[in-house]
Amino acid sequence: MWNYVPDKTIGVAISQLEGSSVPHGLTLQLGDLVEITQICEDWYLGVNLRTPGLKGIFPCSYVQVRPTSDQERCWHYDDPVVEEATNVLREWGVIWNRSFVFLGDSPALEMHQSKNRRQREQCTMLRSAILDLMDWRLQLMTGTFTLDHLRDLRMRITSHIDSGNSQRK
């Protein structure tokens, strides 16, 4: 049974969801803001603020909930470093997915093994970079640290993005 959430509740997508994969599903991309209106067991009903005309359901585990009042502004969502990290995570996720799928389809011939090993190592390094960036982005979004720590975290994120992008060129 669906129940209304008590207050205006905003969530941030921490996983991607293809809306067509579940009946009445709402498509989510990493970093999307959703307004949650109802809850039923492990599912939310809400609106993706990127496409406010569409309402749908999504697993509770796919969002980090941030309750807010109507007057409160979620300043950390306007943080350009959070936005840049979100965009980079989307881009790197596509690259990692393509690499992962490519590796799975590669012939296991002996002459290709060293190339496949190098590709596997690059895929593993990219996965690690993605997980680090996701963790730091989430820390930045919580906003519960000192200003010095947040400044250092922003610098670490931008340096990580620059380093990761230069390795992929």
XYZ file of N, CA and C in Angstrom:
507
model
N 0.837 -1.174 0.000
C 0.000 0.000 0.000
C 0.890 1.248 0.000
N 0.571 2.180 -0.863
C 1.345 3.410 -0.984
C 0.953 4.387 0.118
N 1.954 4.996 0.743
C 1.741 6.009 1.774
C 2.460 7.283 1.362
N 1.831 8.421 1.647
C 2.469 9.702 1.357
C 3.617 9.931 2.321
N 4.691 10.547 1.827
C 5.793 10.910 2.713
C 5.364 12.155 3.483
N 5.797 12.292 4.749
C 5.291 13.381 5.587
C 5.641 14.783 5.111
N 6.828 14.990 4.616
C 7.268 16.317 4.183
C 7.728 16.239 2.742
N 7.955 17.431 2.160
C 8.575 17.450 0.833
C 9.935 16.779 0.970
N 10.156 15.755 0.177
C 11.387 14.991 0.276
C 12.078 14.970 -1.075
N 13.337 15.334 -1.057
C 14.158 15.344 -2.262
C 15.194 14.235 -2.131
N 15.427 13.543 -3.223
C 16.451 12.515 -3.263
C 17.397 12.775 -4.419
N 18.588 12.219 -4.315
C 19.586 12.317 -5.375
C 19.848 10.906 -5.873
N 19.743 10.706 -7.182
C 19.977 9.381 -7.754
C 21.442 8.998 -7.598
N 21.667 7.857 -6.968
C 23.032 7.357 -6.806
C 23.283 6.158 -7.714
N 22.253 5.750 -8.444
C 22.357 4.681 -9.443
C 21.487 5.052 -10.628
N 21.809 4.477 -11.764
C 21.005 4.723 -12.958
C 19.896 3.684 -13.036
N 18.760 4.086 -13.573
C 17.628 3.178 -13.759
C 16.981 3.493 -15.092
N 16.827 2.480 -15.911
C 16.091 2.625 -17.163
C 14.625 2.425 -16.813
N 13.839 3.477 -16.952
C 12.439 3.439 -16.548
C 11.644 2.314 -17.173
N 11.983 1.945 -18.394
C 11.238 0.894 -19.078
C 11.540 -0.496 -18.526
N 12.525 -0.619 -17.627
C 12.883 -1.930 -17.079
C 11.907 -2.410 -16.007
N 11.075 -1.504 -15.490
C 10.039 -1.876 -14.517
C 8.729 -1.203 -14.917
N 7.594 -1.848 -14.654
C 6.316 -1.201 -14.978
C 6.177 0.126 -14.222
N 5.814 1.165 -14.917
C 5.628 2.509 -14.356
C 6.924 3.086 -13.789
N 8.061 2.604 -14.293
C 9.357 3.039 -13.789
C 9.712 4.450 -14.231
N 10.497 5.109 -13.408
C 10.984 6.457 -13.690
C 12.459 6.359 -14.068
N 12.820 6.888 -15.209
C 14.216 6.861 -15.639
C 15.040 7.791 -14.755
N 16.151 7.257 -14.240
C 17.058 8.029 -13.391
C 18.461 7.953 -13.958
N 19.127 9.089 -13.963
C 20.550 9.134 -14.277
C 21.271 9.561 -13.013
N 22.499 9.143 -12.904
C 23.307 9.479 -11.747
C 23.274 10.981 -11.499
N 22.922 11.379 -10.274
C 22.898 12.792 -9.914
C 21.570 13.481 -10.107
N 20.593 12.810 -10.733
C 19.278 13.433 -10.913
C 18.629 13.714 -9.565
N 17.930 14.832 -9.480
C 17.140 15.150 -8.298
C 15.727 14.639 -8.515
N 15.177 13.978 -7.500
C 13.805 13.489 -7.573
C 13.030 14.005 -6.371
N 11.789 14.387 -6.629
C 10.897 14.745 -5.531
C 10.064 13.513 -5.226
N 10.188 13.017 -4.006
C 9.514 11.790 -3.589
C 8.180 12.160 -2.958
N 7.109 11.536 -3.447
C 5.776 11.849 -2.928
C 5.170 10.710 -2.123
N 5.511 9.458 -2.475
C 4.931 8.314 -1.778
C 5.968 7.206 -1.627
N 5.689 6.300 -0.683
C 6.571 5.163 -0.438
C 5.724 3.912 -0.257
N 6.228 2.790 -0.760
C 5.596 1.481 -0.582
C 6.717 0.458 -0.448
N 6.927 -0.030 0.753
C 7.990 -0.980 1.056
C 9.336 -0.445 0.571
N 9.940 -1.065 -0.435
C 11.267 -0.654 -0.913
C 11.205 0.215 -2.161
N 10.057 0.828 -2.431
C 9.868 1.625 -3.644
C 9.363 3.014 -3.305
N 9.820 3.987 -4.091
C 9.314 5.353 -4.014
C 8.513 5.655 -5.269
N 7.581 6.585 -5.125
C 6.879 7.183 -6.256
C 7.286 8.643 -6.254
N 7.684 9.146 -7.405
C 8.116 10.532 -7.438
C 8.299 11.054 -8.836
N 8.852 12.263 -8.885
C 9.054 12.989 -10.130
C 10.537 13.306 -10.266
N 11.089 13.029 -11.439
C 12.456 13.432 -11.736
C 12.398 14.919 -12.081
N 13.101 15.753 -11.328
C 13.025 17.198 -11.533
C 13.622 17.635 -12.862
N 14.366 16.745 -13.513
C 14.878 17.032 -14.854
C 13.735 16.975 -15.875
N 12.766 16.084 -15.625
C 11.586 15.936 -16.497
C 10.346 15.983 -15.616
N 9.964 17.163 -15.130
C 8.933 17.271 -14.103
C 7.546 16.790 -14.509
N 7.274 16.617 -15.772
C 5.953 16.151 -16.184
C 5.756 14.657 -16.024
N 6.836 13.925 -15.773
C 6.753 12.472 -15.685
C 6.845 12.006 -14.241
N 5.927 11.121 -13.864
C 5.917 10.550 -12.526
C 6.124 9.050 -12.669
N 6.859 8.434 -11.741
C 7.082 6.999 -11.820
C 7.660 6.449 -10.534
N 7.891 5.138 -10.541
C 8.425 4.473 -9.354
C 9.886 4.110 -9.570
N 10.595 3.951 -8.453
C 12.002 3.574 -8.490
C 12.374 2.989 -7.135
N 13.364 2.080 -7.090
C 13.769 1.466 -5.823
C 14.347 2.505 -4.855
N 14.032 2.347 -3.583
C 14.558 3.257 -2.557
C 16.087 3.261 -2.548
N 16.690 2.119 -2.851
C 18.149 2.010 -2.806
C 18.838 2.794 -3.923
N 18.075 3.317 -4.884
C 18.662 4.048 -6.007
C 18.825 5.539 -5.726
N 18.338 6.011 -4.579
C 18.450 7.433 -4.256
C 18.933 7.626 -2.826
N 19.602 8.741 -2.618
C 19.948 9.185 -1.274
C 18.948 10.275 -0.934
N 18.201 10.074 0.144
C 17.126 10.999 0.504
C 17.673 12.196 1.256
N 17.159 13.375 0.881
C 17.528 14.636 1.511
C 16.255 15.397 1.850
N 15.669 15.217 3.038
C 14.449 15.966 3.358
C 14.726 17.467 3.410
N 13.812 18.253 2.851
C 13.945 19.710 2.860
C 12.581 20.336 3.072
N 12.594 21.553 3.553
C 11.354 22.318 3.622
C 11.235 23.128 2.340
N 10.086 23.740 2.119
C 9.899 24.539 0.908
C 10.852 25.730 0.858
N 11.220 26.264 2.028
C 12.081 27.440 2.054
C 13.562 27.080 1.947
N 13.898 25.861 2.327
C 15.303 25.464 2.363
C 15.810 25.198 0.952
N 16.999 25.645 0.679
C 17.611 25.452 -0.640
C 18.750 24.459 -0.484
N 18.806 23.464 -1.328
C 19.882 22.467 -1.276
C 21.099 23.042 -1.983
N 21.921 23.824 -1.283
C 23.025 24.535 -1.909
C 24.022 23.591 -2.560
N 24.215 22.401 -1.978
C 25.257 21.529 -2.509
C 24.918 20.990 -3.889
N 23.670 20.996 -4.284
C 23.327 20.544 -5.626
C 23.713 21.598 -6.657
N 23.895 22.817 -6.219
C 24.316 23.882 -7.115
C 25.837 24.000 -7.176
N 26.523 23.180 -6.413
C 27.981 23.219 -6.380
C 28.516 22.778 -7.742
N 29.310 23.623 -8.401
C 29.818 23.257 -9.730
C 30.705 22.015 -9.710
N 31.387 21.748 -8.605
C 32.227 20.554 -8.526
C 31.352 19.302 -8.482
N 30.234 19.366 -7.758
C 29.294 18.237 -7.726
C 28.734 17.998 -9.121
N 28.368 19.078 -9.794
C 27.817 18.951 -11.143
C 28.854 18.384 -12.111
N 30.086 18.864 -12.030
C 31.148 18.358 -12.907
C 31.426 16.885 -12.619
N 31.477 16.527 -11.338
C 31.705 15.122 -10.974
C 30.579 14.242 -11.509
N 29.353 14.725 -11.432
C 28.209 13.973 -11.953
C 28.349 13.750 -13.451
N 28.694 14.796 -14.177
C 28.859 14.672 -15.625
C 29.997 13.720 -15.982
N 31.094 13.820 -15.257
C 32.238 12.944 -15.514
C 31.878 11.496 -15.188
N 31.145 11.275 -14.105
C 30.732 9.915 -13.759
C 29.848 9.311 -14.846
N 28.972 10.114 -15.403
C 28.147 9.621 -16.514
C 29.028 9.229 -17.697
N 29.963 10.112 -18.039
C 30.853 9.868 -19.178
C 31.736 8.645 -18.938
N 32.376 8.581 -17.775
C 33.247 7.454 -17.469
C 32.453 6.155 -17.365
N 31.223 6.232 -16.879
C 30.377 5.042 -16.791
C 30.116 4.437 -18.155
N 29.867 5.289 -19.136
C 29.651 4.810 -20.506
C 30.931 4.164 -21.036
N 32.067 4.813 -20.806
C 33.355 4.276 -21.269
C 33.635 2.935 -20.600
N 33.429 2.861 -19.291
C 33.677 1.621 -18.561
C 32.756 0.518 -19.065
N 31.494 0.845 -19.278
C 30.539 -0.152 -19.753
C 30.950 -0.686 -21.123
N 31.338 0.213 -22.025
C 31.792 -0.217 -23.358
C 33.026 -1.111 -23.246
N 33.960 -0.727 -22.401
C 35.183 -1.518 -22.225
C 34.862 -2.881 -21.647
N 33.976 -2.903 -20.670
C 33.602 -4.147 -20.006
C 32.908 -5.081 -20.983
N 31.981 -4.573 -21.766
C 31.271 -5.384 -22.752
C 32.247 -5.872 -23.810
N 33.143 -5.001 -24.267
C 34.134 -5.375 -25.277
C 35.009 -6.515 -24.770
N 35.444 -6.422 -23.515
C 36.303 -7.467 -22.966
C 35.579 -8.800 -22.896
N 34.302 -8.769 -22.606
C 33.533 -10.001 -22.514
C 33.371 -10.684 -23.854
N 33.410 -9.941 -24.953
C 33.217 -10.503 -26.279
C 34.532 -10.815 -26.981
N 35.653 -10.500 -26.356
C 36.945 -10.679 -27.020
C 37.275 -12.157 -27.158
N 37.852 -12.549 -28.301
C 38.286 -13.945 -28.434
C 39.461 -14.201 -27.506
N 39.510 -15.382 -26.952
C 40.556 -15.721 -25.978
C 41.743 -16.379 -26.671
N 42.158 -15.826 -27.789
C 43.309 -16.353 -28.502
C 44.582 -15.901 -27.810
N 45.605 -16.738 -27.901
C 46.859 -16.457 -27.209
C 47.478 -15.136 -27.643
N 47.395 -14.812 -28.929
C 48.023 -13.575 -29.390
C 47.310 -12.327 -28.871
N 46.083 -12.475 -28.395
C 45.334 -11.332 -27.873
C 45.418 -11.221 -26.352
N 46.042 -12.216 -25.696
C 46.013 -12.236 -24.235
C 46.696 -11.029 -23.605
N 47.842 -10.609 -24.124
C 48.516 -9.461 -23.504
C 47.700 -8.187 -23.710
N 47.090 -8.045 -24.891
C 46.236 -6.880 -25.137
C 45.023 -6.924 -24.212
N 44.414 -8.104 -24.065
C 43.259 -8.242 -23.179
C 43.640 -7.966 -21.731
N 44.830 -8.416 -21.319
C 45.278 -8.177 -19.949
C 45.421 -6.672 -19.710
N 46.017 -5.970 -20.675
C 46.182 -4.518 -20.560
C 44.806 -3.838 -20.516
N 43.878 -4.283 -21.353
C 42.531 -3.708 -21.350
C 41.819 -3.991 -20.031
N 42.013 -5.196 -19.483
C 41.396 -5.528 -18.193
C 41.947 -4.619 -17.089
N 43.261 -4.393 -17.119
C 43.877 -3.512 -16.123
C 43.324 -2.094 -16.244
N 43.194 -1.604 -17.482
C 42.642 -0.262 -17.687
C 41.189 -0.203 -17.218
N 40.434 -1.254 -17.490
C 39.035 -1.314 -17.073
C 38.940 -1.314 -15.541
N 39.829 -2.070 -14.888
C 39.854 -2.124 -13.426
C 40.242 -0.771 -12.839
N 41.227 -0.107 -13.451
C 41.636 1.221 -12.976
C 40.506 2.233 -13.135
N 39.795 2.171 -14.258
C 38.679 3.089 -14.481
C 37.571 2.836 -13.467
N 37.288 1.575 -13.191
C 36.266 1.241 -12.195
C 36.650 1.810 -10.831
N 37.904 1.666 -10.459
C 38.389 2.200 -9.188
C 38.257 3.724 -9.151
N 38.611 4.384 -10.254
C 38.496 5.848 -10.330
C 37.037 6.282 -10.205
N 36.137 5.526 -10.823
C 34.702 5.839 -10.740
C 34.217 5.705 -9.304
N 34.592 4.610 -8.642
C 34.147 4.394 -7.259
C 34.687 5.471 -6.321
N 35.959 5.862 -6.506
C 36.530 6.939 -5.686
C 35.760 8.238 -5.896
N 35.524 8.572 -7.151
C 34.830 9.824 -7.467
C 33.404 9.814 -6.918
N 32.731 8.669 -7.007
C 31.370 8.569 -6.452
C 31.381 8.808 -4.944
N 32.355 8.220 -4.266
C 32.452 8.369 -2.817
C 32.718 9.820 -2.425
N 33.662 10.465 -3.093
C 34.000 11.854 -2.772
C 32.847 12.790 -3.102
N 32.171 12.528 -4.212
C 31.019 13.347 -4.604
C 29.924 13.252 -3.542
N 29.687 12.045 -3.068
C 28.675 11.843 -2.033
C 29.064 12.578 -0.753
N 30.344 12.526 -0.387
C 30.819 13.258 0.790
C 30.583 14.756 0.625
N 30.879 15.266 -0.560
C 30.702 16.695 -0.824
C 29.225 17.074 -0.739
N 28.360 16.196 -1.216
C 26.928 16.489 -1.214
C 26.331 16.491 0.186
N 26.908 15.732 1.115
C 26.355 15.712 2.466
C 26.558 17.048 3.155
N 27.663 17.723 2.830
C 27.903 19.052 3.385
C 28.097 19.069 4.884
N 28.504 17.940 5.478
C 28.617 17.864 6.935
C 30.048 18.035 7.432
N 30.936 18.479 6.572
C 32.336 18.617 6.945
C 32.688 20.081 7.182
N 33.879 20.291 7.715
C 34.360 21.659 7.901
C 34.620 22.283 6.533
N 34.678 23.596 6.497
C 34.943 24.287 5.234
C 36.305 23.911 4.666
N 37.294 23.726 5.550
C 38.627 23.319 5.087
C 38.578 21.946 4.423
N 37.857 21.012 5.052
C 37.750 19.668 4.480
C 37.009 19.713 3.142
N 35.953 20.497 3.058
C 35.203 20.610 1.803
C 36.067 21.211 0.696
N 36.883 22.217 1.042
C 37.787 22.811 0.054
C 38.787 21.769 -0.439
N 39.373 21.010 0.499
C 40.325 19.960 0.122
C 39.651 18.881 -0.726
N 38.431 18.546 -0.376
C 37.681 17.535 -1.122
C 37.401 18.004 -2.544
N 37.030 19.271 -2.695
C 36.812 19.834 -4.040
C 38.096 19.774 -4.870
N 39.216 20.109 -4.246
C 40.501 20.076 -4.956
C 40.858 18.640 -5.338
N 40.606 17.685 -4.430
C 40.895 16.280 -4.716
C 40.037 15.785 -5.880
N 38.764 16.171 -5.893
C 37.856 15.756 -6.968
C 38.314 16.317 -8.307
N 38.601 17.617 -8.358
C 38.999 18.215 -9.640
C 40.330 17.643 -10.128
N 41.253 17.391 -9.218
C 42.529 16.783 -9.594
C 42.313 15.362 -10.123
N 41.440 14.615 -9.470
C 41.124 13.241 -9.878
C 40.490 13.230 -11.273
N 39.595 14.169 -11.522
C 38.947 14.271 -12.836
C 39.983 14.609 -13.908
N 40.826 15.608 -13.632
C 41.861 15.993 -14.602
C 42.797 14.826 -14.900
N 43.226 14.133 -13.858
C 44.124 12.994 -14.023
C 43.450 11.877 -14.821
N 42.209 11.580 -14.480
C 41.478 10.526 -15.181
C 41.248 10.850 -16.641
N 40.902 12.097 -16.920
C 40.670 12.489 -18.313
C 41.960 12.449 -19.127
N 43.074 12.855 -18.524
C 44.339 12.836 -19.268
C 44.786 11.400 -19.555
N 44.458 10.452 -18.691
C 44.811 9.049 -18.921
C 43.979 8.435 -20.041
N 42.791 8.944 -20.278
C 41.909 8.377 -21.293
C 42.121 8.975 -22.674
N 43.018 9.953 -22.787
C 43.273 10.580 -24.100
C 44.286 9.809 -24.880
